[in-house]
Tab-separated table of C-alpha atoms and ligand atoms in Angstrom:
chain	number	residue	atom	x	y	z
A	507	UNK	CA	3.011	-14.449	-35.469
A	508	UNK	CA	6.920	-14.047	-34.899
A	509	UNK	CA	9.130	-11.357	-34.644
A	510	UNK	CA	10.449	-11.550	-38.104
A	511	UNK	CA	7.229	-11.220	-39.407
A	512	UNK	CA	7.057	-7.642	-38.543
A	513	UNK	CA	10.321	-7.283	-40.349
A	514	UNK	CA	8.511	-8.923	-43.251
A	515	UNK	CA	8.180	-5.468	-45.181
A	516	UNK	CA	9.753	-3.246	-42.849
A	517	UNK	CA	13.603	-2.389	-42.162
A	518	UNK	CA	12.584	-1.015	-38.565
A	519	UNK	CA	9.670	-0.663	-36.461
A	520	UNK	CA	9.123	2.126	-34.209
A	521	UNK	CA	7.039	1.401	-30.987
A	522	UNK	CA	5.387	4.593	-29.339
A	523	UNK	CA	2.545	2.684	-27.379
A	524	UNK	CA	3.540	3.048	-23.908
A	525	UNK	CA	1.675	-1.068	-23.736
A	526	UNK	CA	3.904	-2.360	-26.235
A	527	UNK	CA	7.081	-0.579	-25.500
A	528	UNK	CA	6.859	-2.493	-22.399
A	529	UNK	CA	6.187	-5.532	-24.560
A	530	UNK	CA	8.979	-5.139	-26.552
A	531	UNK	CA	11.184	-4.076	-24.160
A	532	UNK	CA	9.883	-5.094	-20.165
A	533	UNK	CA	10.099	-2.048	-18.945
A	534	UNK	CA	7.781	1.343	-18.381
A	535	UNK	CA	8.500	5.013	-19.206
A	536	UNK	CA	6.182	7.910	-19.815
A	537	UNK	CA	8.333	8.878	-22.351
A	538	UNK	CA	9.782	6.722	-25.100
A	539	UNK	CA	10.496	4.951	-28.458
A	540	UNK	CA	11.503	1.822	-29.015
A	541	UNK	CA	13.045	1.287	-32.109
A	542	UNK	CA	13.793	-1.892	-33.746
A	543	UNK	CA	16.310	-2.617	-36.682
A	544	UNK	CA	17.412	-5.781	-37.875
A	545	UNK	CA	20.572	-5.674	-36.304
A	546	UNK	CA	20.118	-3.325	-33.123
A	547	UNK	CA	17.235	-2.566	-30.717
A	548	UNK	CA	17.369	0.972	-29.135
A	549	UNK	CA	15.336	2.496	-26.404
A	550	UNK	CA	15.174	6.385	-26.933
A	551	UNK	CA	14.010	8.227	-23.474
A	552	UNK	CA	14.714	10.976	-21.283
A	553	UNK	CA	17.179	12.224	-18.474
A	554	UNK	CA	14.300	11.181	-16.112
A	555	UNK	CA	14.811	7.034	-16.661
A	556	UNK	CA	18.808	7.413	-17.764
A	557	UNK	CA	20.310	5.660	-14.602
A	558	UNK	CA	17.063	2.932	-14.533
A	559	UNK	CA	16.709	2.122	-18.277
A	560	UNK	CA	20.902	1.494	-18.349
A	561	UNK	CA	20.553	-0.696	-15.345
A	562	UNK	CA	17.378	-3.125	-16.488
A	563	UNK	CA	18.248	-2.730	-20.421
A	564	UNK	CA	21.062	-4.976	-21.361
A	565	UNK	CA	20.246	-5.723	-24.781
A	566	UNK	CA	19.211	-2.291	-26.177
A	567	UNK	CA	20.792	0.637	-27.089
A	568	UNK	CA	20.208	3.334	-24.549
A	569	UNK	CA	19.777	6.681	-26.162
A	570	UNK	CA	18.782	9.811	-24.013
A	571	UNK	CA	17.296	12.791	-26.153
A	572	UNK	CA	14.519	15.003	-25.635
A	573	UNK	CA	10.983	15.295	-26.628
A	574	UNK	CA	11.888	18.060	-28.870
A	575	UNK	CA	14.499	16.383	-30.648
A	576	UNK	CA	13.371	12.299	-30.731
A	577	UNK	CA	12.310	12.386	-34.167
A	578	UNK	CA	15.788	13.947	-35.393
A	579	UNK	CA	17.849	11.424	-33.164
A	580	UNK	CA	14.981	8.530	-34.600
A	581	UNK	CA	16.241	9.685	-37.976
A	582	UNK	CA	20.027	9.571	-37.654
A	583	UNK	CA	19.300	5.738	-36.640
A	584	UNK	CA	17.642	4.826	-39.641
A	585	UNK	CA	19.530	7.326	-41.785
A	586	UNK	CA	22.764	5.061	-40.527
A	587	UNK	CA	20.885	1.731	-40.971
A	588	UNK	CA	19.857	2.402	-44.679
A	589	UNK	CA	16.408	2.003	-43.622
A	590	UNK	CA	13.591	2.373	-46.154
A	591	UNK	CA	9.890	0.859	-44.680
A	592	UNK	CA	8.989	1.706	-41.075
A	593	UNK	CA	6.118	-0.512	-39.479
A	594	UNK	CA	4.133	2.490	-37.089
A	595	UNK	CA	1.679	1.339	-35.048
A	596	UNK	CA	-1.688	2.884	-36.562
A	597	UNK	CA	-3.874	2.013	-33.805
A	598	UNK	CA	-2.027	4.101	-31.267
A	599	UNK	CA	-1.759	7.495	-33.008
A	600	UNK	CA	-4.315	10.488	-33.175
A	601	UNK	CA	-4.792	12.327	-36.532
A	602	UNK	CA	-2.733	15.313	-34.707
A	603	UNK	CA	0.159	13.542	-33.919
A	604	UNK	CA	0.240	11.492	-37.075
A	605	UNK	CA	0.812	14.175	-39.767
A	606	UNK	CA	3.656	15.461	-37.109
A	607	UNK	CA	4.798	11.916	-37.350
A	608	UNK	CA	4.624	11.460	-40.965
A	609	UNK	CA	6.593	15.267	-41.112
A	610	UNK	CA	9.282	13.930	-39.207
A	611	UNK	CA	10.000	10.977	-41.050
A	612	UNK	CA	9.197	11.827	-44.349
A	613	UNK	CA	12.326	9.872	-46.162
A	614	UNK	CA	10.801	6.874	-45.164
A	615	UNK	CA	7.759	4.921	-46.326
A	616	UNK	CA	5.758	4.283	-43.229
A	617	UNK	CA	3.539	1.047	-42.717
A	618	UNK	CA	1.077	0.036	-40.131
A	619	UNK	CA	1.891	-2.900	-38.185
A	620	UNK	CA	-0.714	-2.525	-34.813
A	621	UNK	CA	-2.919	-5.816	-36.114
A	622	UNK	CA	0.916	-7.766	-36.257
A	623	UNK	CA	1.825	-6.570	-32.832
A	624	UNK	CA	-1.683	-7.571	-31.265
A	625	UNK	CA	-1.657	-10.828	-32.947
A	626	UNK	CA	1.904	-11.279	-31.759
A	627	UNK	CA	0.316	-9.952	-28.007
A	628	UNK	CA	-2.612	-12.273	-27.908
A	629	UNK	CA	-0.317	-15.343	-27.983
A	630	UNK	CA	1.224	-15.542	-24.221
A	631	UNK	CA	4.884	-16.877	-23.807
A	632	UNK	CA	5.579	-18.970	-21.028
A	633	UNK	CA	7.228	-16.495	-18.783
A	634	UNK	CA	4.277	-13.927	-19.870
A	635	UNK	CA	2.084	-16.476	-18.294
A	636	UNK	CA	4.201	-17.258	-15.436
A	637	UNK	CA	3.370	-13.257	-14.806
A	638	UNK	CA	-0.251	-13.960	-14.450
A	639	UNK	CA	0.034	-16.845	-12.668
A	640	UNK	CA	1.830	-14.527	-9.850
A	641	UNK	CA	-0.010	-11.653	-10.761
A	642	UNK	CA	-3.103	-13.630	-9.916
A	643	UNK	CA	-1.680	-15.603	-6.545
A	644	UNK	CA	-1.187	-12.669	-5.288
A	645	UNK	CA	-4.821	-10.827	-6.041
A	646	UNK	CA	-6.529	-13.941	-4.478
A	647	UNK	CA	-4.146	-13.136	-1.197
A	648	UNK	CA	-5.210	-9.617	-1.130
A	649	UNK	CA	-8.811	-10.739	-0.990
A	650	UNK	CA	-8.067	-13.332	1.699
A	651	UNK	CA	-6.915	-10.328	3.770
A	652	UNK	CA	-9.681	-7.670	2.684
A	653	UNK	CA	-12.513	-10.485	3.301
A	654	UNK	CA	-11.673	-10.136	7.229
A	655	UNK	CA	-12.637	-6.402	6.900
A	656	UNK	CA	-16.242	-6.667	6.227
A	657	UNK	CA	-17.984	-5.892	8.643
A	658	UNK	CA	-21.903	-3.694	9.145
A	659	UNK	CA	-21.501	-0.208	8.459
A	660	UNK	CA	-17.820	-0.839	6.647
A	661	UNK	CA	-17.887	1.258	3.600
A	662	UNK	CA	-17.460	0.102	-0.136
A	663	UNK	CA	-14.095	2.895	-0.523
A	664	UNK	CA	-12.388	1.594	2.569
A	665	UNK	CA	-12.356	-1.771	0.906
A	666	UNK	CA	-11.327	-0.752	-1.893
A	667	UNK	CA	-8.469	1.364	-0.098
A	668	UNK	CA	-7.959	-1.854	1.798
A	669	UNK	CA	-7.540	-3.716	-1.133
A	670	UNK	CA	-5.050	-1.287	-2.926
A	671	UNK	CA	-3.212	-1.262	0.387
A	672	UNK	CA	-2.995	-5.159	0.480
A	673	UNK	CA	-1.786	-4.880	-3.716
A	674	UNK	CA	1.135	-2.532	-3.068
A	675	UNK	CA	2.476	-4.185	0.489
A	676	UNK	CA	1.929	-7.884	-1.138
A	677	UNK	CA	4.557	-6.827	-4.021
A	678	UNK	CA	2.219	-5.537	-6.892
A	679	UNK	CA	3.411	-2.936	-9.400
A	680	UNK	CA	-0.384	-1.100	-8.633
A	681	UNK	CA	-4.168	-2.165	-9.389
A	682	UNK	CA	-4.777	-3.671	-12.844
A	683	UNK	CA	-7.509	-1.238	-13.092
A	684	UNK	CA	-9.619	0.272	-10.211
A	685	UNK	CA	-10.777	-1.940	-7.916
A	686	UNK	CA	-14.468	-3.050	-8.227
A	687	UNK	CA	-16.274	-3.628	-4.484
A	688	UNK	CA	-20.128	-3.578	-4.808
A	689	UNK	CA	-22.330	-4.077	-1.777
A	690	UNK	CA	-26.217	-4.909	-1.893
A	691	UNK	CA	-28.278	-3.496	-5.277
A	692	UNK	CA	-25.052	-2.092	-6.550
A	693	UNK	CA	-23.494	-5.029	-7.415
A	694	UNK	CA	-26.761	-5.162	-10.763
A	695	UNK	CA	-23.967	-2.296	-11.699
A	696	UNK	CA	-21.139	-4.110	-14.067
A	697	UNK	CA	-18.705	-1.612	-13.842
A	698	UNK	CA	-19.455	0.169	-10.442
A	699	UNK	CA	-17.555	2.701	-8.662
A	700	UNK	CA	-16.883	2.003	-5.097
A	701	UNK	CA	-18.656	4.535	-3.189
A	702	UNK	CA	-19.661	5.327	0.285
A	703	UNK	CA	-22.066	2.756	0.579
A	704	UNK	CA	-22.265	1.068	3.793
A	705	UNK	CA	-22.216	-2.782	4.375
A	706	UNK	CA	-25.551	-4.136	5.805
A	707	UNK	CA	-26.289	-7.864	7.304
A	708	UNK	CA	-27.778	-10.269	4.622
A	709	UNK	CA	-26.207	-8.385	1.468
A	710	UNK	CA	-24.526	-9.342	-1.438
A	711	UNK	CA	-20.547	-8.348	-1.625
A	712	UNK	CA	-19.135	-8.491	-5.366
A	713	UNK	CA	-15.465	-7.812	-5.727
A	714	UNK	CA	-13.807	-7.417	-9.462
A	715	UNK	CA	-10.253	-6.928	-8.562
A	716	UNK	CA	-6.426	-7.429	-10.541
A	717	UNK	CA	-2.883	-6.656	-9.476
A	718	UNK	CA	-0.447	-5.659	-12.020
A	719	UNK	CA	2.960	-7.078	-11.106
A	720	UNK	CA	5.991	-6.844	-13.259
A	721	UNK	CA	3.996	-5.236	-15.829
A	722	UNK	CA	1.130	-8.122	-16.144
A	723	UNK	CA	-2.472	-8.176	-15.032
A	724	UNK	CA	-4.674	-10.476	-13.334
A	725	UNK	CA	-8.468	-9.913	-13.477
A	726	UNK	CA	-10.962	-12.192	-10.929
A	727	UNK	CA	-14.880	-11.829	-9.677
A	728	UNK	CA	-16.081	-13.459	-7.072
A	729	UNK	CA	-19.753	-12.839	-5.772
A	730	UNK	CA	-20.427	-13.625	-1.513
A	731	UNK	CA	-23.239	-13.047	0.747
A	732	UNK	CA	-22.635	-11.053	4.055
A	733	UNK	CA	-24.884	-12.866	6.403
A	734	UNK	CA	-27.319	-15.543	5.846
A	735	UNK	CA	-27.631	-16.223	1.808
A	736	UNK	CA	-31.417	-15.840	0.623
A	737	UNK	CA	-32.358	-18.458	-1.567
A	738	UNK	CA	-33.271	-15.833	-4.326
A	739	UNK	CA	-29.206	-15.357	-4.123
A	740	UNK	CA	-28.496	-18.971	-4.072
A	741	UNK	CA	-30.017	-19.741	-6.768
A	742	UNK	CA	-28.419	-17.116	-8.739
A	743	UNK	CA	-24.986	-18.119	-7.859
A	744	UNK	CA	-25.804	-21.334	-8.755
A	745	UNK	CA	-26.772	-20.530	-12.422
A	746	UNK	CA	-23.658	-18.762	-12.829
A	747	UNK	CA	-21.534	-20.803	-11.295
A	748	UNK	CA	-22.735	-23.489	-13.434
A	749	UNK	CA	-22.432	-21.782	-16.574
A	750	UNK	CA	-18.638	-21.187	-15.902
A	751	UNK	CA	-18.016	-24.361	-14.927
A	752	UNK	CA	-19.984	-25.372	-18.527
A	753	UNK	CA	-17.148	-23.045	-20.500
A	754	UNK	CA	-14.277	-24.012	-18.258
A	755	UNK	CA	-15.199	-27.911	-18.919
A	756	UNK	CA	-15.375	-27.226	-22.813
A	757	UNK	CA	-13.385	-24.315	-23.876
A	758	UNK	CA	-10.337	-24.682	-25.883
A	759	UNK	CA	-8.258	-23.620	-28.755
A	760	UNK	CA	-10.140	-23.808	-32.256
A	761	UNK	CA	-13.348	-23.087	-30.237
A	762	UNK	CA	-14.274	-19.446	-31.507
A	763	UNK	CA	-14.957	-16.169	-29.084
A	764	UNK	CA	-18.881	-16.482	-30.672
A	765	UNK	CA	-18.747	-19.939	-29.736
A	766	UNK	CA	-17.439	-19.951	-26.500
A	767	UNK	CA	-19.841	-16.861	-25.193
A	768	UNK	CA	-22.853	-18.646	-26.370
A	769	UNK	CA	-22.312	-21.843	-24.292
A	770	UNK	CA	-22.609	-19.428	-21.202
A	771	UNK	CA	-25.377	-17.444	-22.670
A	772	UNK	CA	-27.122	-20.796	-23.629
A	773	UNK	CA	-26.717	-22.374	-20.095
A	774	UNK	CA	-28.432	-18.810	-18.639
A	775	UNK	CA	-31.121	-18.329	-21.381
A	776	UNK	CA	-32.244	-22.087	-20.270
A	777	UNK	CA	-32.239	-21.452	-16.544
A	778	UNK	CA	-34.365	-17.662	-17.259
A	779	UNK	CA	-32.272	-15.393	-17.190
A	780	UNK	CA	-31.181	-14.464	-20.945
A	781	UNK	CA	-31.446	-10.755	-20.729
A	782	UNK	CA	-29.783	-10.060	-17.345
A	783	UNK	CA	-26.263	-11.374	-19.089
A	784	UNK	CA	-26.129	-8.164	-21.244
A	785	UNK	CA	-21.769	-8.258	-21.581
A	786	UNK	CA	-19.737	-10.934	-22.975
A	787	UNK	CA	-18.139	-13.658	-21.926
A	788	UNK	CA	-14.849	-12.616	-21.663
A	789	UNK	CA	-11.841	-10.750	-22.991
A	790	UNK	CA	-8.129	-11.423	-23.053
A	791	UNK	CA	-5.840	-9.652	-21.075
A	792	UNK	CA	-2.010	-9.643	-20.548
A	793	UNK	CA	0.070	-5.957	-20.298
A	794	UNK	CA	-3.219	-4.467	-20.575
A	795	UNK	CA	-6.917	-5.286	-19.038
A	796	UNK	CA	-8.301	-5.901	-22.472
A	797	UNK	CA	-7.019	-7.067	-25.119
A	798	UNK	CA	-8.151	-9.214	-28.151
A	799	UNK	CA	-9.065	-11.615	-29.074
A	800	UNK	CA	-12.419	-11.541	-26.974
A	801	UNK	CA	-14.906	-14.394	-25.881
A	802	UNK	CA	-17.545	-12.143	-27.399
A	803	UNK	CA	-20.142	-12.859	-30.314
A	804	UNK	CA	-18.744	-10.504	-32.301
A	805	UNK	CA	-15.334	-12.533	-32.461
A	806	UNK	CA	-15.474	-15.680	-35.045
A	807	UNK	CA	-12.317	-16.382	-35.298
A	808	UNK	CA	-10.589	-19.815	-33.670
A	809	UNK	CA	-8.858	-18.450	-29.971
A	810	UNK	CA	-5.251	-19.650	-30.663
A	811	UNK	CA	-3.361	-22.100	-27.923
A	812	UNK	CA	-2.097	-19.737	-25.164
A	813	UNK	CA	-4.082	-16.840	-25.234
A	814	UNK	CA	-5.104	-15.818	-21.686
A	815	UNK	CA	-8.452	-15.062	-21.557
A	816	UNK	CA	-11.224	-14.306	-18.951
A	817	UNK	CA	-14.245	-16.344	-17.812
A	818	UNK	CA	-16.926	-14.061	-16.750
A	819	UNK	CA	-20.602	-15.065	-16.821
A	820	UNK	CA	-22.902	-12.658	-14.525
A	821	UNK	CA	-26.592	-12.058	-13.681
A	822	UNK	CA	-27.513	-8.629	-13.232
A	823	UNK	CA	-31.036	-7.716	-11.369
A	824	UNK	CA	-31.688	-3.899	-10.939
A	825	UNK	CA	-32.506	-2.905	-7.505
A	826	UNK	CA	-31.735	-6.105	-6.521
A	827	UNK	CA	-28.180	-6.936	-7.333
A	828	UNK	CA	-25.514	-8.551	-9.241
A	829	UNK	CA	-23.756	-12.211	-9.404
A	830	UNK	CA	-20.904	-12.521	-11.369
A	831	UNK	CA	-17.601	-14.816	-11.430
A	832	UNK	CA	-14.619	-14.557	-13.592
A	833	UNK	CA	-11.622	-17.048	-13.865
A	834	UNK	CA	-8.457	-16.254	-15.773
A	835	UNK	CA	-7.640	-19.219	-17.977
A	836	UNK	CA	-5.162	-20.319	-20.456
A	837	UNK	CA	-6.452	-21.730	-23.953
A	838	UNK	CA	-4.869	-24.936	-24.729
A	839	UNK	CA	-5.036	-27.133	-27.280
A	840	UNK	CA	-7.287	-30.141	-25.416
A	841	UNK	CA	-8.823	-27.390	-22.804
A	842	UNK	CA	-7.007	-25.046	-20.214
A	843	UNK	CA	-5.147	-24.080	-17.578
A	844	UNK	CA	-6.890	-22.529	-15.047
A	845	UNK	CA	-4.580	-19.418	-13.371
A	846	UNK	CA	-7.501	-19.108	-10.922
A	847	UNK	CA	-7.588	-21.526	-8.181
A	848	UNK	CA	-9.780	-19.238	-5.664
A	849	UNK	CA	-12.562	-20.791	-4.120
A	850	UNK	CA	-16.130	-20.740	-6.017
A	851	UNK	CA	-18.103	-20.532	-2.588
A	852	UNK	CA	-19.847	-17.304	-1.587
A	853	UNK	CA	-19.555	-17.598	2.101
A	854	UNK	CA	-17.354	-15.143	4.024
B	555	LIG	N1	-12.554	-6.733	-14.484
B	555	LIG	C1	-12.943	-5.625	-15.208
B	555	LIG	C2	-13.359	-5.932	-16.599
B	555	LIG	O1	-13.191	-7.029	-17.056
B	555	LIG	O2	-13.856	-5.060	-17.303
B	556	LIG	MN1	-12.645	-9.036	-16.610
């Protein structure tokens, strides 16, 4: 998916989606369209961005308006350009805002484009990638510096503060979402909130953490032991580390989501541990944390060469406590490129 394929049944396309105005354009307002014609690309915002959009934007048309009169100033573009079809991204809008929408531009025949522009999304360009790879170096030397930190009675919040500290002064835009730092039973929680839990000796430490920098994410788990590792942990690091290194060694473009998820779930199912892996595999991820297409069973369809995708196999025990480790990769056409070059190890 190119460009011009947008413009395959469409005279303009109008970008409202604060994820893929930054696409389109590489840069990030609150407030904004982005509106593409053959022949001009225009960035619509308000007084607030004036001096910064003018300064970063060389190729667009800077217009400054108002929320209450976009749509008009939208229309006097198009009006101009003779414009007829408008791809709208469908996927973005609520019902609400939609018939507003569809008010506002009712000369033109609107058309939904979202599945184009996340097809075009899933396919990384070399600079995108170049992105992640920083995006990443830098998360694995914020965890470098947070890992010195632990210590007994350290909480799982001043980590986390620790870590978003580390993000900002190492050069990151902000976190790529919020920072995940599970100590002991919590870490059996996929998706826990860092709370005031306090470290003890002999625990498991599971950190989930990303940096977005210059508008790209990075997304990594790695799963230690504080303290003397039980064997009861070992062996569950093991497993999973195992069944990553399986999908790293065979993933590749052509390979379906389905089929890449199963080799994971496969490899766990053997070693006895089938339904303690209860998410998928993995999930792209590029301006946003998730995006398609998705190591998943539910996704059957070939992941294309240079789609950046996650690696993330895990082990969940309740009351016990979590293993899980995620790589960032790069589909290629023989296999990838790893963006993750952090150590696999889970001593501190
Ligand atoms: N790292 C957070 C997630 O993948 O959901
Ligand atoms: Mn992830």
């Amino acid at each position: 998916m190119v460009m011009n394929d947008l413009f395959n049944e469409n005279d303009a396309v109008l970008s409202v989606d604060p994820s893929n105005r930054l696409y389109f354009s590489g840069v990030e307002t609150s407030f904004g369209i982005v509106l593409l014609t053959a022949e001009t690309k225009y960035f619509l915002t308000d007084f607030r961005y004036a001096s910064a959009i003018k300064r970063k934007l060389k190729d667009f048309e800077i217009i400054i308006t108002e929320k209450e009169r976009v749509y008009a100033d939208v229309d006097d573009i198009l009006d101009s350009c003779s414009v007829k079809t408008v791809g709208y991204e469908d996927e973005y809008w609520s019902v609400s805002s939609f018939k507003t929408l569809k008010k506002e531009l009712k000369k033109y025949e609107l058309k939904p484009i979202s599945a184009e522009i996340r097809a075009m999304r899933a396919i990384k360009t070399p600079e995108e990638i170049e992105k992640m790879r920083a995006a990443q170096a830098l998360t694995e030397t914020a965890l470098d510096k947070v890992l010195s930190k632990l210590k007994v009675g350290v909480r799982e919040r001043d980590i986390a503060a620790e870590l978003s500290y580390q993000f900002i002064s190492l050069g990151a835009d902000r976190e790529a979402f919020e920072s995940i730092v599970a100590f002991g039973e919590n870490s059996a929680d996929c998706h826990h909130i860092a709370g005031d839990r306090k470290l003890c000796k002999n625990e498991i430490v599971l950190f989930d953490i990303g940096a977005k920098l210059n508008g790209y994410c990075s997304d990594m788990t790695r799963t230690f032991f504080f303290g003397e590792a039980s064997q009861r942990f070992a062996e569950l690091h093991n497993i999973v580390t195992k069944a990553q290194l399986y999908v790293l060694k065979h993933i590749k473009a052509g390979i379906t989501g389905a089929e890449a998820d199963m080799m994971a779930r496969e490899f766990i199912k053997a070693n006895g541990y089938e339904k303690e892996f209860g998410h998928s595999l993995g999930h792209s991820l590029g301006i946003d944390i998730h995006e398609g297409p998705s190591c998943s069973k539910n996704n059957t369809a070939p992941l294309p060469e240079n789609a950046v995708v996650t690696i993330e196999p895990g082990v969940y025990i309740s009351d016990y406590g979590g293993v899980r480790m995620e790589d960032m990769v790069v589909i290629k056409k023989g296999g990838i490129e790893n963006l993750t070059k952090y150590r696999k190890t889970y001593i501190i």
